């Protein structure tokens, strides 16, 4: 048994965990859907950049909360301080569901790419997903140093790989003799109302690829200088992700005619096949596997911190606060791993991804309002970083979050209903825990 969490992390880890926890297979497989919805190159790039600006506005308010309350657990900590045990539990519960769902659907995607690379594994995608979960559970069980070192290495490899992909597109693409007439023409929104619907659907898709930009705040208690490091990690990490996303979309459109881009289910593979033939698809598959490994490790590191924080406040089993000598909350890690294995074995990628996106934007709204609550209720709380442009920039983020919340419900009512049902289930769970606590 260890003595507690280790305070050994810094800016390099914070940036690495944002890159690792944010960039996943979505940027390799999703941009074609966005292109099909919008139909104009400038509008496609504008949406990817706009959601990046949305994340930067989020980093602005979250940096204040994280540096004022530098405790492990991330969003739960700020909601509990602002709204009390019930509000904190709802946010912590939903946040844990979001991240645990990610630990299920990302390994499923890993299994799908592994089968594409080694066809003899066909039919074993979920078995591969479970095996990946077990491996990363063991790795993080070893301790924080092992997990953080793995994160920095895998995030560096991921970044280099993506930049190499972008360079290859510009160096060897643009000259391909592609018959764009083989693909259906791209329809553009025919009215202002249609444009609003297309933008709402596009923002939903792109927002899902930015989930994870807040990853460093989960480790605030393990940061050597949270007041200085967390703002730098948040802004630096989001800017790097935004830069990569915009460049990749420009690279896609440089290589692929717009009709092909809009029709593509995996534009990264299509672009590489145009440049290098059949080998290009294998290159992209290997790149996707590297991208997903970094993502899985990042989410595996941060998710148990929520259970740890809930346990410390007696809103979960007291055993959740147990930390091993390596600095890992190992009981919380075990609970998370078991839940992820169950979801990976029985869940479907689309459902898990849709539920995660809904919970992500819901927590954005709740946490932004907690900033206003704490500014009013605790004006003397030490704030090493104060949100720039308060109250207007945080208010702009809040309004954008509400608009996204409405757009998510309107554009995907099925997954929204699943999410709302899961959120409602937190009430009896909370009441049961409170009764046992008394």
CSV table of N, CA and C in Angstrom, one decimal, residues 69 75-93 309-310 313-315 366-367 369-370 373-374 377-378 430 434 437:
chain,number,residue,atom,x,y,z
A,69,UNK,N,-8.8,24.8,-7.4
A,69,UNK,CA,-9.1,23.5,-6.7
A,69,UNK,C,-8.2,22.4,-7.3
A,75,UNK,N,-13.6,17.2,-13.3
A,75,UNK,CA,-14.9,17.9,-13.3
A,75,UNK,C,-15.7,17.6,-12.0
A,76,UNK,N,-15.7,16.4,-11.5
A,76,UNK,CA,-16.4,16.1,-10.2
A,76,UNK,C,-16.0,17.1,-9.1
A,77,UNK,N,-14.8,17.4,-9.0
A,77,UNK,CA,-14.3,18.3,-7.9
A,77,UNK,C,-14.9,19.7,-8.0
A,78,UNK,N,-15.0,20.2,-9.2
A,78,UNK,CA,-15.6,21.6,-9.3
A,78,UNK,C,-17.1,21.6,-9.1
A,79,UNK,N,-17.8,20.6,-9.7
A,79,UNK,CA,-19.2,20.5,-9.5
A,79,UNK,C,-19.6,20.3,-8.1
A,80,UNK,N,-18.8,19.4,-7.3
A,80,UNK,CA,-19.1,19.2,-5.9
A,80,UNK,C,-19.0,20.5,-5.1
A,81,UNK,N,-18.0,21.2,-5.4
A,81,UNK,CA,-17.7,22.5,-4.7
A,81,UNK,C,-18.8,23.5,-4.9
A,82,UNK,N,-19.3,23.5,-6.2
A,82,UNK,CA,-20.3,24.5,-6.6
A,82,UNK,C,-21.7,24.1,-6.2
A,83,UNK,N,-22.1,22.8,-6.4
A,83,UNK,CA,-23.5,22.3,-6.2
A,83,UNK,C,-23.7,21.4,-5.1
A,84,UNK,N,-22.7,21.0,-4.4
A,84,UNK,CA,-22.8,20.1,-3.3
A,84,UNK,C,-22.7,18.6,-3.7
A,85,UNK,N,-23.0,17.7,-2.8
A,85,UNK,CA,-22.8,16.3,-3.1
A,85,UNK,C,-23.6,15.8,-4.3
A,86,UNK,N,-24.9,16.1,-4.3
A,86,UNK,CA,-25.7,15.6,-5.4
A,86,UNK,C,-25.2,16.1,-6.8
A,87,UNK,N,-25.0,17.4,-6.9
A,87,UNK,CA,-24.6,17.9,-8.2
A,87,UNK,C,-23.2,17.3,-8.6
A,88,UNK,N,-22.3,17.2,-7.6
A,88,UNK,CA,-21.0,16.6,-7.8
A,88,UNK,C,-21.1,15.2,-8.3
A,89,UNK,N,-22.0,14.4,-7.6
A,89,UNK,CA,-22.1,13.0,-7.9
A,89,UNK,C,-22.6,12.8,-9.3
A,90,UNK,N,-23.6,13.6,-9.7
A,90,UNK,CA,-24.2,13.5,-11.1
A,90,UNK,C,-23.1,13.8,-12.1
A,91,UNK,N,-22.3,14.8,-11.9
A,91,UNK,CA,-21.3,15.2,-12.9
A,91,UNK,C,-20.2,14.1,-12.9
A,92,UNK,N,-19.8,13.7,-11.7
A,92,UNK,CA,-18.7,12.6,-11.6
A,92,UNK,C,-19.2,11.3,-12.2
A,93,UNK,N,-20.4,11.0,-11.9
A,93,UNK,CA,-21.0,9.7,-12.4
A,93,UNK,C,-21.1,9.8,-14.0
A,309,UNK,N,-11.7,10.3,-6.4
A,309,UNK,CA,-12.3,11.5,-5.8
A,309,UNK,C,-13.6,11.2,-5.2
A,310,UNK,N,-14.5,10.5,-5.8
A,310,UNK,CA,-15.8,10.1,-5.3
A,310,UNK,C,-15.6,9.3,-4.0
A,313,UNK,N,-14.7,11.4,-1.0
A,313,UNK,CA,-15.8,12.2,-0.4
A,313,UNK,C,-16.9,11.3,0.1
A,314,UNK,N,-16.6,10.0,0.1
A,314,UNK,CA,-17.6,9.0,0.6
A,314,UNK,C,-18.9,8.9,-0.3
A,315,UNK,N,-18.7,9.2,-1.6
A,315,UNK,CA,-19.8,9.0,-2.5
A,315,UNK,C,-19.6,7.8,-3.4
A,366,UNK,N,-22.6,22.3,-17.3
A,366,UNK,CA,-22.7,22.3,-15.9
A,366,UNK,C,-21.4,22.9,-15.3
A,367,UNK,N,-20.3,22.6,-15.8
A,367,UNK,CA,-19.0,23.1,-15.3
A,367,UNK,C,-18.8,24.6,-15.5
A,369,UNK,N,-21.2,26.8,-15.6
A,369,UNK,CA,-22.1,27.5,-14.6
A,369,UNK,C,-21.4,27.4,-13.2
A,370,UNK,N,-20.7,26.4,-12.9
A,370,UNK,CA,-20.0,26.3,-11.6
A,370,UNK,C,-19.0,27.4,-11.5
A,373,UNK,N,-20.9,30.3,-10.3
A,373,UNK,CA,-21.3,30.1,-8.9
A,373,UNK,C,-20.2,30.3,-7.9
A,374,UNK,N,-19.0,29.8,-8.2
A,374,UNK,CA,-17.9,29.9,-7.3
A,374,UNK,C,-17.4,31.4,-7.3
A,377,UNK,N,-19.9,33.0,-4.9
A,377,UNK,CA,-20.0,32.5,-3.5
A,377,UNK,C,-18.7,32.6,-2.8
A,378,UNK,N,-17.6,32.4,-3.5
A,378,UNK,CA,-16.2,32.4,-2.9
A,378,UNK,C,-15.3,33.3,-3.6
A,430,UNK,N,-27.4,7.6,-6.2
A,430,UNK,CA,-26.9,8.6,-5.2
A,430,UNK,C,-27.7,8.4,-3.9
A,434,UNK,N,-26.1,7.6,-0.3
A,434,UNK,CA,-26.3,8.5,0.9
A,434,UNK,C,-26.9,7.8,2.0
A,437,UNK,N,-24.2,5.9,3.6
A,437,UNK,CA,-23.2,6.9,4.2
A,437,UNK,C,-23.8,7.3,5.6
